[in-house]
Short mmCIF file of C-alpha atoms and ligand atoms in Angstrom, two decimals:
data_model
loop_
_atom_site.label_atom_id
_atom_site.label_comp_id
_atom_site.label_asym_id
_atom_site.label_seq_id
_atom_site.Cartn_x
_atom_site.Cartn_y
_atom_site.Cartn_z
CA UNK A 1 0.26 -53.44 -8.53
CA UNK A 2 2.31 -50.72 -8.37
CA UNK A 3 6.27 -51.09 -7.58
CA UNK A 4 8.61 -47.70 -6.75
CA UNK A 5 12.43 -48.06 -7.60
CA UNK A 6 15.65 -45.88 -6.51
CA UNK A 7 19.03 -46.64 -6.80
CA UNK A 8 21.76 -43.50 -6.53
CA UNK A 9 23.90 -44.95 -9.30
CA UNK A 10 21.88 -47.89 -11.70
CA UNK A 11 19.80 -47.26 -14.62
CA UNK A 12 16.14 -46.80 -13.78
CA UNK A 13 15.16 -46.91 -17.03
CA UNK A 14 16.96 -50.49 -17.57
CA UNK A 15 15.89 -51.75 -14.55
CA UNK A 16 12.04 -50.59 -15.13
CA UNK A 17 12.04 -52.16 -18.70
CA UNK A 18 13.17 -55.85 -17.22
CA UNK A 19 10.73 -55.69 -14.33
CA UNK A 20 7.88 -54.88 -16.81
CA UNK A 21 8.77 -57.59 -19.44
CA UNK A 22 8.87 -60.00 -15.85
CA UNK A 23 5.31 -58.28 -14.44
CA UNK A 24 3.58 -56.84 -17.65
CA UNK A 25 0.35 -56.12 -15.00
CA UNK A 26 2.73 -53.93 -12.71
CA UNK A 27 2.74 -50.26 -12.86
CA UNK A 28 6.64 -49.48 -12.86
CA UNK A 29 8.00 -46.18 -12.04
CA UNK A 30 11.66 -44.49 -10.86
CA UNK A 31 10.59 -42.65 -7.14
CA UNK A 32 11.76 -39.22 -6.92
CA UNK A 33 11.43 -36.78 -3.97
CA UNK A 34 8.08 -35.73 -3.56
CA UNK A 35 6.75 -38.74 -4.84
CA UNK A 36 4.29 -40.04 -2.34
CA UNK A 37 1.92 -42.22 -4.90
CA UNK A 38 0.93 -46.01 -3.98
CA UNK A 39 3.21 -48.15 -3.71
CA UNK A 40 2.82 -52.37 -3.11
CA UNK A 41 7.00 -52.98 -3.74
CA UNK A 42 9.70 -50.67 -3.23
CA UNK A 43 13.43 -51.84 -4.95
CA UNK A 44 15.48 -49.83 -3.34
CA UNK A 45 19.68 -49.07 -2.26
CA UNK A 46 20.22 -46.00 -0.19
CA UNK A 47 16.88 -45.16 -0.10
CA UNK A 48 16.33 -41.57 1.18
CA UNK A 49 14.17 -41.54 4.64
CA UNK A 50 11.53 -39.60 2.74
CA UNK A 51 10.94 -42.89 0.23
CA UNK A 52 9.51 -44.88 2.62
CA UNK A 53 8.47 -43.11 5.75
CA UNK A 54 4.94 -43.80 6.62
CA UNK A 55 4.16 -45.56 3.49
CA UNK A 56 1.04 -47.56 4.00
CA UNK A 57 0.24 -50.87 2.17
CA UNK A 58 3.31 -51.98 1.07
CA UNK A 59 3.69 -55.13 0.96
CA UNK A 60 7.97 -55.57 0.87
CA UNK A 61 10.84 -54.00 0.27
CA UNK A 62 13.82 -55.02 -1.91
CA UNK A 63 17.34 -53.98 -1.38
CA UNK A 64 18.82 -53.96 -4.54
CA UNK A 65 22.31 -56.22 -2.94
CA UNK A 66 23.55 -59.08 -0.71
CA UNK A 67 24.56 -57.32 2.13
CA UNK A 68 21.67 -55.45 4.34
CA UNK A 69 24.56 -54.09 6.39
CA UNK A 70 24.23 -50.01 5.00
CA UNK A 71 20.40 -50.28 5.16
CA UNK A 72 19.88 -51.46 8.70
CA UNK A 73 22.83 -49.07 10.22
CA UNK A 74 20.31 -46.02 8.70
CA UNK A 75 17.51 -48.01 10.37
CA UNK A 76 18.74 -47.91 12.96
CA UNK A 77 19.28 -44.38 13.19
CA UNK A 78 15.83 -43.89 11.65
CA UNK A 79 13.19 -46.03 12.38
CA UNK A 80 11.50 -44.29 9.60
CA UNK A 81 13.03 -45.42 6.86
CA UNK A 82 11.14 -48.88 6.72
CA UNK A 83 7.46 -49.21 7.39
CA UNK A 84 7.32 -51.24 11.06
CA UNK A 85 5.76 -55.04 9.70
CA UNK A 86 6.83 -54.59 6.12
CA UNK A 87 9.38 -57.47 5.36
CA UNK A 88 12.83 -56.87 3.76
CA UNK A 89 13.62 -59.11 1.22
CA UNK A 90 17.64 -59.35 -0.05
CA UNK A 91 18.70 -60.64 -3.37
CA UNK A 92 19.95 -64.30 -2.77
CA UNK A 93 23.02 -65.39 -5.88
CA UNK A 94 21.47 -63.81 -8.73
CA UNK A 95 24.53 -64.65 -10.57
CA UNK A 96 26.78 -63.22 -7.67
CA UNK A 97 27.79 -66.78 -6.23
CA UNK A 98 29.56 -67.73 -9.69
CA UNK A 99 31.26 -64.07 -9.43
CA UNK A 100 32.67 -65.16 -6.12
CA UNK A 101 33.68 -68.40 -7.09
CA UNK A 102 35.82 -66.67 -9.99
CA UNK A 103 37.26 -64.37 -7.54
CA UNK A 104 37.73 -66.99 -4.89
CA UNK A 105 39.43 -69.99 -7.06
CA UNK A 106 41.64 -67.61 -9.27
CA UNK A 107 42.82 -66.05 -6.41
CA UNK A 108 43.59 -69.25 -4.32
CA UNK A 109 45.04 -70.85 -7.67
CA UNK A 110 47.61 -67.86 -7.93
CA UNK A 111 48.54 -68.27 -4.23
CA UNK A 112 48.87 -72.37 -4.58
CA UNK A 113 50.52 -71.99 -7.50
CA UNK A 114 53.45 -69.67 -6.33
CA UNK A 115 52.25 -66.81 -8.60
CA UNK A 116 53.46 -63.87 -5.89
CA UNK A 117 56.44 -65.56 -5.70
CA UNK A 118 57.48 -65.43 -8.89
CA UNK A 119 56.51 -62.40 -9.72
CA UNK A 120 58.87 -61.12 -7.14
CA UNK A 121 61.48 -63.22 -8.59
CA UNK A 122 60.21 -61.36 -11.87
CA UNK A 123 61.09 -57.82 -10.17
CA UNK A 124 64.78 -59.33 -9.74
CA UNK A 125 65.17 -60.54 -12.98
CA UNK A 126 65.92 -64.07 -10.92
CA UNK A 127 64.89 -67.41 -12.94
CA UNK A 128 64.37 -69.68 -9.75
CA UNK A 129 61.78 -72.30 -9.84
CA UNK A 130 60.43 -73.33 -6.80
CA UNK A 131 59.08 -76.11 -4.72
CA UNK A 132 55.53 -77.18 -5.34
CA UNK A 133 52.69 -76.46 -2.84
CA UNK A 134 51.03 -79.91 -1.56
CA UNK A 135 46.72 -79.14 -1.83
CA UNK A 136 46.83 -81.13 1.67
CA UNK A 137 48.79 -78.23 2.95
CA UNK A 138 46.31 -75.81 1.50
CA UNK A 139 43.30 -76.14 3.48
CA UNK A 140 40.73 -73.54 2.70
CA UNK A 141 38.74 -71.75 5.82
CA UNK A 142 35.94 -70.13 4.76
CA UNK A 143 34.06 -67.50 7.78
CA UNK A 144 30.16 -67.75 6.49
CA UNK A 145 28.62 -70.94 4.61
CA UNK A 146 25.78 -69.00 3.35
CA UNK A 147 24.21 -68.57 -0.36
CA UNK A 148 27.91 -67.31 -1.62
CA UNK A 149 30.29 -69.32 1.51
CA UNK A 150 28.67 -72.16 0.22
CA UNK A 151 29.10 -71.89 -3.27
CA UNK A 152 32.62 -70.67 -2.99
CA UNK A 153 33.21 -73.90 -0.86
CA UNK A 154 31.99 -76.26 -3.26
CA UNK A 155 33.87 -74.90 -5.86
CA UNK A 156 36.90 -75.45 -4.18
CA UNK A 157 36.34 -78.88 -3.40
CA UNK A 158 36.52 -79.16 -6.74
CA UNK A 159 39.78 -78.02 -7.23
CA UNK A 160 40.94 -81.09 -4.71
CA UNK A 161 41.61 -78.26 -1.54
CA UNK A 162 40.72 -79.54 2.06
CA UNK A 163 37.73 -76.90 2.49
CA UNK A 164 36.23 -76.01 5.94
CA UNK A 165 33.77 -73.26 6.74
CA UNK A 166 32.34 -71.30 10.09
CA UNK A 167 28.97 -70.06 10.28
CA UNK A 168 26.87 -69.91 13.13
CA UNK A 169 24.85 -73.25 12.86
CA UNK A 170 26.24 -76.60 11.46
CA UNK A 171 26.30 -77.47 7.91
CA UNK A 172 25.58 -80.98 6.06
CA UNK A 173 27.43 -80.33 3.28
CA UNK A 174 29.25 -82.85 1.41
CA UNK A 175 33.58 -82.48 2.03
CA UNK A 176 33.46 -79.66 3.75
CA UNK A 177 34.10 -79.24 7.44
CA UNK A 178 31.49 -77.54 9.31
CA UNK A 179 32.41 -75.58 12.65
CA UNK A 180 29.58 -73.17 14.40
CA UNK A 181 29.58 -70.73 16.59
CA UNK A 182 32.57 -68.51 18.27
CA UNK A 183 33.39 -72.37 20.57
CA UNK A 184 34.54 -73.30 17.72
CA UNK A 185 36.16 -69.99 16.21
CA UNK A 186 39.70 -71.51 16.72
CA UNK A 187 39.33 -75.27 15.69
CA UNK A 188 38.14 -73.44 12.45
CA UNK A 189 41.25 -71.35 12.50
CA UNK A 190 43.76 -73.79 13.35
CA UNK A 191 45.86 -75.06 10.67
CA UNK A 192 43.61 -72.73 7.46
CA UNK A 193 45.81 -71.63 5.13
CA UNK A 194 43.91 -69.52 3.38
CA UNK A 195 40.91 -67.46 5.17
CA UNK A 196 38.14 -66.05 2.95
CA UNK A 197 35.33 -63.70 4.26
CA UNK A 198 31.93 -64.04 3.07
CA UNK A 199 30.22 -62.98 6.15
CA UNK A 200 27.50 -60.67 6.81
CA UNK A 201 28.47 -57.20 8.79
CA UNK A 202 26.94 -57.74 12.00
CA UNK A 203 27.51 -56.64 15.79
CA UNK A 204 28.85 -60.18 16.25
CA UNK A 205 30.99 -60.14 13.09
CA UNK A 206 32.95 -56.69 13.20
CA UNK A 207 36.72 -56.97 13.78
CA UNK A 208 36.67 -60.64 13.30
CA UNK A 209 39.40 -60.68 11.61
CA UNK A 210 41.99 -59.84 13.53
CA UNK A 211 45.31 -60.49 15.85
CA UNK A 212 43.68 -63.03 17.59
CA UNK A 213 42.16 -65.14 14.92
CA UNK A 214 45.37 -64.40 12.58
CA UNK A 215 47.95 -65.93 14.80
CA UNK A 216 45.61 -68.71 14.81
CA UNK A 217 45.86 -69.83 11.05
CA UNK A 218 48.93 -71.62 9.63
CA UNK A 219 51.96 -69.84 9.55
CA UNK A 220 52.71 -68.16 6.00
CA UNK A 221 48.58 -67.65 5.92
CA UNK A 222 46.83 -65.55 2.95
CA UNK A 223 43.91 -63.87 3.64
CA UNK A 224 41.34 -62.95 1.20
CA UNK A 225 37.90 -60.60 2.35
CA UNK A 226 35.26 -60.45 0.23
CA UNK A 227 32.68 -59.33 2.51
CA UNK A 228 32.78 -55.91 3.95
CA UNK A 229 36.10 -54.04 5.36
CA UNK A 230 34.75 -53.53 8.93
CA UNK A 231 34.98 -57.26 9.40
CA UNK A 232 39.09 -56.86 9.34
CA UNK A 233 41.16 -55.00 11.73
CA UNK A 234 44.08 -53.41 9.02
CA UNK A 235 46.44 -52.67 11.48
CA UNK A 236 46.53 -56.11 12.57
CA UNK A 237 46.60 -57.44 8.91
CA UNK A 238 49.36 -55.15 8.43
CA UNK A 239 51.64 -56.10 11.58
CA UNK A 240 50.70 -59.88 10.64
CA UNK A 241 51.86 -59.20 6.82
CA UNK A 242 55.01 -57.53 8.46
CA UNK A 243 56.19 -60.33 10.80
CA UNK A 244 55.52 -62.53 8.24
CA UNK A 245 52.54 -64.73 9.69
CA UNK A 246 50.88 -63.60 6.81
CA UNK A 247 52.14 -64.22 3.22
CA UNK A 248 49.71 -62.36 1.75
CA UNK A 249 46.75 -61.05 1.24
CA UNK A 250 43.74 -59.90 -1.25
CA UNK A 251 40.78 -57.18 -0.10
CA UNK A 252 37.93 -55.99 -1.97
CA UNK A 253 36.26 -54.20 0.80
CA UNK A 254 37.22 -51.70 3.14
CA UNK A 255 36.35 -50.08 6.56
CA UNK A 256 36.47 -46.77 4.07
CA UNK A 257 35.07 -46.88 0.90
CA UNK A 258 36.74 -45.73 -1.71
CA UNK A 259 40.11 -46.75 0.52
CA UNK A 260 41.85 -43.14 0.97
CA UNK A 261 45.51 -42.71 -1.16
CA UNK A 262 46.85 -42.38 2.10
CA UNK A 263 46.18 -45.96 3.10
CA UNK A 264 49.68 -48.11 3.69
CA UNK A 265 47.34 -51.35 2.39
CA UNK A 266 47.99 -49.55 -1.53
CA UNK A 267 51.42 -49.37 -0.89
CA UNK A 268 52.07 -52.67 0.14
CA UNK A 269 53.99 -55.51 -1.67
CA UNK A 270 51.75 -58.28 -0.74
CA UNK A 271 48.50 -56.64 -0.56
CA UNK A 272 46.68 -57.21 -3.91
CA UNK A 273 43.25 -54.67 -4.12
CA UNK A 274 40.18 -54.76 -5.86
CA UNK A 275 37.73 -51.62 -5.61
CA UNK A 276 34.48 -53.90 -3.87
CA UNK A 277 33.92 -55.35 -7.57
CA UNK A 278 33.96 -59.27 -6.38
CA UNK A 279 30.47 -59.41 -6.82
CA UNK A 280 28.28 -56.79 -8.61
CA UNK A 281 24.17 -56.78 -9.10
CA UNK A 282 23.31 -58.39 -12.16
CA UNK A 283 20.08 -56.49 -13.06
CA UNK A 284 18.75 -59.34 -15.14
CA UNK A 285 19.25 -62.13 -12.98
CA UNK A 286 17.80 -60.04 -9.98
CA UNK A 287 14.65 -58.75 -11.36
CA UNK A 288 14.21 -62.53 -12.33
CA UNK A 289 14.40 -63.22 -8.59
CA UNK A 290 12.31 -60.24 -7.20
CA UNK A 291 9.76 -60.59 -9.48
CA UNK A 292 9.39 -64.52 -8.57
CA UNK A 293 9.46 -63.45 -4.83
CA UNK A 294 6.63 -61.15 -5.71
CA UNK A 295 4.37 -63.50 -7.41
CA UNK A 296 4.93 -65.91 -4.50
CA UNK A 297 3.94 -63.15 -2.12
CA UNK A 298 1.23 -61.83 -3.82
CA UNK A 299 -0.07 -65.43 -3.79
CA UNK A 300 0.40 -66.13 0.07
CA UNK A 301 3.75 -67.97 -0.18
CA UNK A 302 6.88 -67.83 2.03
CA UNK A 303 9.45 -66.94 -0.42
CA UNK A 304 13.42 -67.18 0.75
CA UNK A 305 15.44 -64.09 1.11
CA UNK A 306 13.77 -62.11 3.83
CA UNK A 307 16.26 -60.81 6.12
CA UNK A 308 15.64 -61.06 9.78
CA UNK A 309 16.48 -57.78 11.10
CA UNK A 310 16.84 -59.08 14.38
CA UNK A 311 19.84 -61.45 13.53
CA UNK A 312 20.94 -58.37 11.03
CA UNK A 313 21.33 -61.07 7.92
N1 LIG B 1 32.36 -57.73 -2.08
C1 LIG B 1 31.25 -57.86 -2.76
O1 LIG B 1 31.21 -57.48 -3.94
C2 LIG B 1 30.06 -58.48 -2.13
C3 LIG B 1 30.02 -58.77 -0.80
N2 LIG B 1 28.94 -59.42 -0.26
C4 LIG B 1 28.95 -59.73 1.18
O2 LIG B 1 28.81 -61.13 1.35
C5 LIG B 1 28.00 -61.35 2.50
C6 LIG B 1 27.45 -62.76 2.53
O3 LIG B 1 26.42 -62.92 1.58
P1 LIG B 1 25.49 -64.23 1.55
O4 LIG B 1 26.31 -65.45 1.46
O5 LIG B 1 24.47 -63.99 0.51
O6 LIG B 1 24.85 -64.16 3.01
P2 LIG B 1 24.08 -65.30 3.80
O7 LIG B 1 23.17 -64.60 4.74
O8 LIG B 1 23.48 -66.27 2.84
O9 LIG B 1 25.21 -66.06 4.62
C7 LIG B 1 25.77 -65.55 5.76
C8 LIG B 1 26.57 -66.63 6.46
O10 LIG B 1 27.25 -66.04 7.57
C9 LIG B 1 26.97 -66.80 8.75
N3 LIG B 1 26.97 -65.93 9.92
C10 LIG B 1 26.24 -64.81 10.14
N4 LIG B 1 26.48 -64.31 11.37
C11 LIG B 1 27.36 -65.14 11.94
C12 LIG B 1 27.98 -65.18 13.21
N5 LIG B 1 27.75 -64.25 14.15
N6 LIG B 1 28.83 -66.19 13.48
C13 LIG B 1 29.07 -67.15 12.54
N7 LIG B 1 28.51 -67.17 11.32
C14 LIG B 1 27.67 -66.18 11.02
C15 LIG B 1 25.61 -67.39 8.51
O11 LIG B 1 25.44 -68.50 9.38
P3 LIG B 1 24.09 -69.40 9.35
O12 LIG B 1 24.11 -70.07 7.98
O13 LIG B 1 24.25 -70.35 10.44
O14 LIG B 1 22.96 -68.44 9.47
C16 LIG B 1 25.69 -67.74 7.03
O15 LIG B 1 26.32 -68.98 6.85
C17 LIG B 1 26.95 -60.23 2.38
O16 LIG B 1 26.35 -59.97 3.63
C18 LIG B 1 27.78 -59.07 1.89
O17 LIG B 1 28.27 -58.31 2.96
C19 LIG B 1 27.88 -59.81 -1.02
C20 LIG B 1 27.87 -59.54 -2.36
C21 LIG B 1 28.94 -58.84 -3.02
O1 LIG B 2 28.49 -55.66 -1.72
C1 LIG B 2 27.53 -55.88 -2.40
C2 LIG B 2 26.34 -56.52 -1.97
O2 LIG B 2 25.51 -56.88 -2.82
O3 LIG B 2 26.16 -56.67 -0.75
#
């Protein structure tokens, strides 16, 4: 079998020498241009056109993340760049659902817990303790109860918060409130405290977060998104932060990548920023799961984690 691999920024070499302790059979090698040699799997993020154009006999394709979002927007500007028929598989966790519950829970703890507030008091030199925050006055909304919206809802439920979540069909999972589909868009919204993104970029999910939904959460609302910054209008986070709907808010995506200096989000007092670091690829724990979805292929099986390009997730 023999498997091609590109990635503008990871180590090929690292990468190559996992797969090959995982698939000692496979023939492992880094694509560069030119290279138009057999190829059964391609592992792949940002894949130049030329990679993949017209390959014949391979069997899938791997994008080296979560999100399918940047790969399907070149699609669809180039129906070259995947074979037609050739399945795209996506890695599913691979260590990135306990990266988002970190994020998620610390982040929620230092909101419940008053930590903005006193660090303004801080700034004043003021020594003013506060009332307590009630949990059943904290309810969590999270919008997508996928591999990561699920696991960042259970571990919430832990911590004792009232946890709801939105996705487009209806979930059975234990203490959490399921809502589906944009009929239910503002049941989901009323009352959340605290929204957290873990959607997919899609047509359907662009902009969702914005004046609309806002002014339907609690007042004094703190949103965090972890998914991709198209998803959030910023002016309307902005003018929410600034009438004081919002109280706060935490983003580790953005509609521009790295966010510009000129941004007003980096200048803001209650607009904590991470540079899209929530969740990173953890090589080991995804060649673990690409090389299990390639033994199950090569042996007829169904594995999970092919994306339907139709649906865009
Ligand atoms: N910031 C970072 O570092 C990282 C960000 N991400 C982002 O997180 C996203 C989520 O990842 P993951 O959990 O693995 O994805 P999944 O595909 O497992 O989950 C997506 C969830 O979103 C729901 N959804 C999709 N479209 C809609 C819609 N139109 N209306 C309502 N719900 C919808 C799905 O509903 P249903 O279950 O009904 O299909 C599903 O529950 C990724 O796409 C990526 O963009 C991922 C990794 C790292
Ligand atoms: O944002 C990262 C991803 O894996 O998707």
């Amino acid at each position: 079998m023999d498997i091609i691999f590109y990635h503008p920024t990871f180590d090929a070499n690292h990468w190559i020498s996992l797969l090959q302790r995982q698939l000692p059979e496979a023939r492992i090698r880094e694509w560069r241009s030119g290279d138009n040699g057999p190829a059964d799997y391609a592992l792949v993020w940002h894949p130049p056109v030329e990679m993949l154009r017209g390959r014949t006999g391979l069997k899938a394709v791997f994008a080296l993340g979560a999100g399918v979002d940047s790969i399907l927007s070149k699609l669809k500007k180039d129906p070259d760049l995947l074979p037609a028929g050739v399945p795209l598989f996506r890695l599913e966790d691979t260590g990135m659902a306990e990266q988002m519950q970190e994020y998620a829970v610390s982040q929620v703890l230092h909101w419940f817990r008053r930590f903005d507030d006193y660090q303004a008091l801080k700034l004043q030199a003021k020594w003013e303790p506060l009332a307590d925050y009630e949990r059943e006055d904290f309810t969590i909304g999270i919008l997508g109860a996928g591999v990561l919206g699920g696991k960042v809802a259970e571990s919430l439920v832990g911590w004792g918060f009232p946890v709801r979540c939105w996705s487009r069909s209806h979930k059975n999972y234990s203490r959490i409130k399921s809502f589906a589909g944009r009929e239910e868009l503002s049941a989901f919204a009323n009352n959340t405290r605290v929204l957290i993104n873990l959607l997919p970029n899609t047509p359907e999910t662009v902009g969702i977060i914005n004046s609309e939904l806002v002014n339907q959460l609690a007042d004094n609302a703190y949103v965090l998104n972890l998914a991709r910054g198209v998803h959030l209008v910023e002016d309307d986070l902005l003018t929410a932060l600034d009438s004081g709907k919002l109280k706060g808010a935490m983003l580790d995506v953005f509609s521009r990548e790295p966010l510009p200096a000129e941004s007003p989000l980096w200048r803001h007092p209650r607009v904590a920023i991470t540079p899209h670091v929530a969740a990173v690829t953890r090589p080991a724990q995804a060649v673990e799961f690409i090389s299990s979805t390639i033994i199950q292929l090569d042996k007829g099986q169904h594995p999970t984690g092919q994306v339907d390009l139709q649906r865009g997730y």
